[in-house]
């Protein structure tokens, strides 16, 4: 695996080594040994899988607060997405900055998102399958989100009218959601 430091503090792009032949391919998507060799110590406890059938579906920006926060290792198994991570840690040098990375079944890249980040993605193709590996279980009481088109963030999703869940249509702006971040 190749580990590429993202522009945000603690964000990593992981490019697996892919071994292919006429039968298909093989790749390692997680190796505790490889991650720890790069100073990345995670104990993943939950895997999640989402499916989005239509191009332009936007999921996010989601996170969990306080000691329920989750680090995530994400990848797109089918189709392509623009994956976005937002640094919500007030003490971070990249606080309130975001980074977008294309993840696809073709490039097989993964994104390692540390605790204290918001996360979302928009589908670039129809029929997307997306996998999340988290280091903390989902906790509904700590669940939170920031509006996808928050003007203070100015994220360029590449889509003007995304398909949103009811939950994502009503998330708050970052300036209204600042409490609870100091615990990260």
Short mmCIF file of C-alpha atoms in Angstrom, two decimals:
data_model
loop_
_atom_site.label_atom_id
_atom_site.label_comp_id
_atom_site.label_asym_id
_atom_site.label_seq_id
_atom_site.Cartn_x
_atom_site.Cartn_y
_atom_site.Cartn_z
CA UNK A 1 0.00 0.00 0.00
CA UNK A 2 1.10 3.53 -0.72
CA UNK A 3 0.23 6.14 1.92
CA UNK A 4 -0.16 9.71 0.64
CA UNK A 5 -0.58 12.52 3.18
CA UNK A 6 -3.62 14.65 2.30
CA UNK A 7 -3.53 18.44 2.55
CA UNK A 8 -5.49 18.28 5.83
CA UNK A 9 -3.78 17.37 9.08
CA UNK A 10 -4.20 13.63 9.68
CA UNK A 11 -5.98 12.81 6.40
CA UNK A 12 -4.45 10.00 4.32
CA UNK A 13 -5.08 8.72 0.80
CA UNK A 14 -4.27 5.02 0.56
CA UNK A 15 -3.50 3.43 -2.80
CA UNK A 16 -3.49 -0.36 -2.61
CA UNK A 17 -1.18 -2.47 -4.70
CA UNK A 18 -3.38 -4.28 -7.19
CA UNK A 19 -2.32 -7.61 -8.67
CA UNK A 20 -4.29 -8.43 -11.79
CA UNK A 21 -4.34 -10.97 -14.55
CA UNK A 22 -6.83 -12.48 -16.99
CA UNK A 23 -8.93 -13.76 -14.05
CA UNK A 24 -9.40 -10.38 -12.38
CA UNK A 25 -7.46 -8.81 -9.52
CA UNK A 26 -6.42 -9.13 -5.87
CA UNK A 27 -5.62 -6.32 -3.45
CA UNK A 28 -5.16 -5.85 0.26
CA UNK A 29 -7.50 -3.13 1.58
CA UNK A 30 -6.55 -3.22 5.26
CA UNK A 31 -3.39 -4.30 7.04
CA UNK A 32 -2.88 -3.40 10.66
CA UNK A 33 0.86 -4.00 10.20
CA UNK A 34 1.08 -1.66 7.17
CA UNK A 35 -0.93 1.08 8.86
CA UNK A 36 1.08 0.89 12.09
CA UNK A 37 4.33 1.03 10.09
CA UNK A 38 3.10 4.48 8.97
CA UNK A 39 2.23 5.55 12.53
CA UNK A 40 -1.50 4.97 12.03
CA UNK A 41 -2.96 3.00 14.95
CA UNK A 42 -6.61 2.07 14.50
CA UNK A 43 -8.83 -0.64 15.91
CA UNK A 44 -11.71 -0.82 13.45
CA UNK A 45 -14.87 -2.27 15.01
CA UNK A 46 -17.64 -1.75 12.47
CA UNK A 47 -18.06 -2.00 8.69
CA UNK A 48 -20.86 -0.22 6.82
CA UNK A 49 -21.96 -0.54 3.20
CA UNK A 50 -24.16 1.93 1.32
CA UNK A 51 -25.72 1.82 -2.12
CA UNK A 52 -26.75 4.84 -4.18
CA UNK A 53 -28.58 4.14 -7.40
CA UNK A 54 -28.55 7.58 -9.06
CA UNK A 55 -25.69 9.90 -10.08
CA UNK A 56 -25.80 13.13 -8.06
CA UNK A 57 -26.79 11.52 -4.76
CA UNK A 58 -25.09 13.37 -1.90
CA UNK A 59 -24.61 11.83 1.53
CA UNK A 60 -23.25 14.08 4.26
CA UNK A 61 -21.64 15.96 5.81
CA UNK A 62 -21.90 13.55 8.79
CA UNK A 63 -19.94 12.99 12.00
CA UNK A 64 -20.30 11.85 15.60
CA UNK A 65 -19.47 14.13 18.52
CA UNK A 66 -17.19 13.75 21.53
CA UNK A 67 -15.98 10.33 22.66
CA UNK A 68 -18.35 8.70 20.14
CA UNK A 69 -16.45 10.26 17.20
CA UNK A 70 -15.36 7.86 14.47
CA UNK A 71 -12.27 7.54 12.36
CA UNK A 72 -13.20 6.02 9.00
CA UNK A 73 -11.44 4.17 6.24
CA UNK A 74 -13.66 4.56 3.17
CA UNK A 75 -13.63 3.28 -0.39
CA UNK A 76 -15.87 3.06 -3.42
CA UNK A 77 -16.31 -0.53 -4.49
CA UNK A 78 -18.56 0.16 -7.49
CA UNK A 79 -18.90 3.34 -9.56
CA UNK A 80 -17.25 6.62 -8.52
CA UNK A 81 -17.69 9.33 -5.90
CA UNK A 82 -16.23 12.66 -4.95
CA UNK A 83 -15.42 12.08 -1.30
CA UNK A 84 -15.11 15.11 0.99
CA UNK A 85 -13.55 15.38 4.46
CA UNK A 86 -13.92 18.53 6.60
CA UNK A 87 -11.60 19.19 9.56
CA UNK A 88 -13.81 20.13 12.55
CA UNK A 89 -11.09 20.08 15.22
CA UNK A 90 -10.69 23.61 16.64
CA UNK A 91 -7.08 22.97 17.66
CA UNK A 92 -6.06 21.71 14.20
CA UNK A 93 -3.99 23.88 11.83
CA UNK A 94 -6.44 22.88 9.07
CA UNK A 95 -9.62 23.61 11.08
CA UNK A 96 -12.66 24.36 8.86
CA UNK A 97 -10.79 23.32 5.72
CA UNK A 98 -11.96 20.56 3.40
CA UNK A 99 -10.40 18.19 0.92
CA UNK A 100 -12.06 16.30 -1.93
CA UNK A 101 -10.71 13.06 -3.39
CA UNK A 102 -12.20 10.97 -6.18
CA UNK A 103 -12.65 7.38 -5.10
CA UNK A 104 -13.71 4.81 -7.67
CA UNK A 105 -13.80 1.16 -8.55
CA UNK A 106 -11.14 1.98 -11.16
CA UNK A 107 -8.58 3.86 -9.02
CA UNK A 108 -9.30 1.70 -5.93
CA UNK A 109 -8.14 4.52 -3.65
CA UNK A 110 -9.21 4.69 -0.02
CA UNK A 111 -9.42 7.67 2.30
CA UNK A 112 -8.46 7.47 5.97
CA UNK A 113 -10.43 10.12 7.85
CA UNK A 114 -9.43 10.69 11.49
CA UNK A 115 -11.79 11.43 14.36
CA UNK A 116 -12.94 15.02 14.45
CA UNK A 117 -13.72 15.25 10.74
CA UNK A 118 -17.02 15.59 8.94
CA UNK A 119 -17.48 13.30 5.96
CA UNK A 120 -19.66 13.18 2.88
CA UNK A 121 -19.67 12.16 -0.75
CA UNK A 122 -21.54 12.75 -3.97
CA UNK A 123 -21.97 10.01 -6.55
CA UNK A 124 -20.35 10.65 -9.93
CA UNK A 125 -22.00 7.62 -11.54
CA UNK A 126 -25.18 5.61 -11.20
CA UNK A 127 -25.08 2.41 -9.11
CA UNK A 128 -22.47 3.25 -6.47
CA UNK A 129 -21.45 0.84 -3.71
CA UNK A 130 -19.52 2.51 -0.87
CA UNK A 131 -17.79 0.89 2.11
CA UNK A 132 -16.96 2.45 5.48
CA UNK A 133 -14.76 0.93 8.17
CA UNK A 134 -15.16 2.74 11.53
CA UNK A 135 -13.16 2.63 14.76
CA UNK A 136 -16.17 3.37 16.98
CA UNK A 137 -19.70 1.96 16.76
CA UNK A 138 -22.52 4.12 15.46
CA UNK A 139 -24.09 6.09 18.33
CA UNK A 140 -27.39 7.80 17.40
CA UNK A 141 -27.16 10.16 20.39
CA UNK A 142 -23.84 11.56 19.07
CA UNK A 143 -24.91 11.74 15.41
CA UNK A 144 -24.64 15.18 13.80
CA UNK A 145 -24.23 16.86 10.45
CA UNK A 146 -23.40 20.07 8.64
CA UNK A 147 -25.26 21.35 5.60
CA UNK A 148 -23.69 20.17 2.35
CA UNK A 149 -23.75 23.69 0.85
CA UNK A 150 -22.59 25.61 3.92
CA UNK A 151 -21.40 28.99 2.58
CA UNK A 152 -18.60 29.21 5.17
CA UNK A 153 -17.07 26.01 3.79
CA UNK A 154 -17.71 26.63 0.08
CA UNK A 155 -17.31 22.99 -0.95
CA UNK A 156 -17.40 22.45 -4.70
CA UNK A 157 -19.37 19.22 -5.04
CA UNK A 158 -19.72 19.59 -8.80
CA UNK A 159 -23.51 19.35 -8.58
CA UNK A 160 -26.07 22.13 -8.04
CA UNK A 161 -29.16 20.14 -7.10
CA UNK A 162 -28.07 16.90 -5.47
CA UNK A 163 -30.40 14.14 -4.37
CA UNK A 164 -30.54 14.44 -0.56
CA UNK A 165 -32.12 12.53 2.29
CA UNK A 166 -34.67 14.36 4.46
CA UNK A 167 -32.05 14.39 7.22
CA UNK A 168 -29.43 16.04 5.00
CA UNK A 169 -31.91 18.66 3.76
CA UNK A 170 -32.25 19.96 7.33
CA UNK A 171 -28.75 19.85 8.80
CA UNK A 172 -27.36 22.98 10.37
CA UNK A 173 -24.65 25.37 9.28
CA UNK A 174 -21.18 24.94 10.75
CA UNK A 175 -21.38 28.29 12.59
CA UNK A 176 -24.50 26.96 14.41
CA UNK A 177 -22.95 23.57 15.20
CA UNK A 178 -19.69 24.53 16.89
CA UNK A 179 -20.44 23.11 20.34
CA UNK A 180 -19.04 19.68 21.10
CA UNK A 181 -15.99 20.00 18.84
CA UNK A 182 -13.64 20.97 21.66
CA UNK A 183 -13.69 17.32 22.85
CA UNK A 184 -11.66 16.17 19.81
#
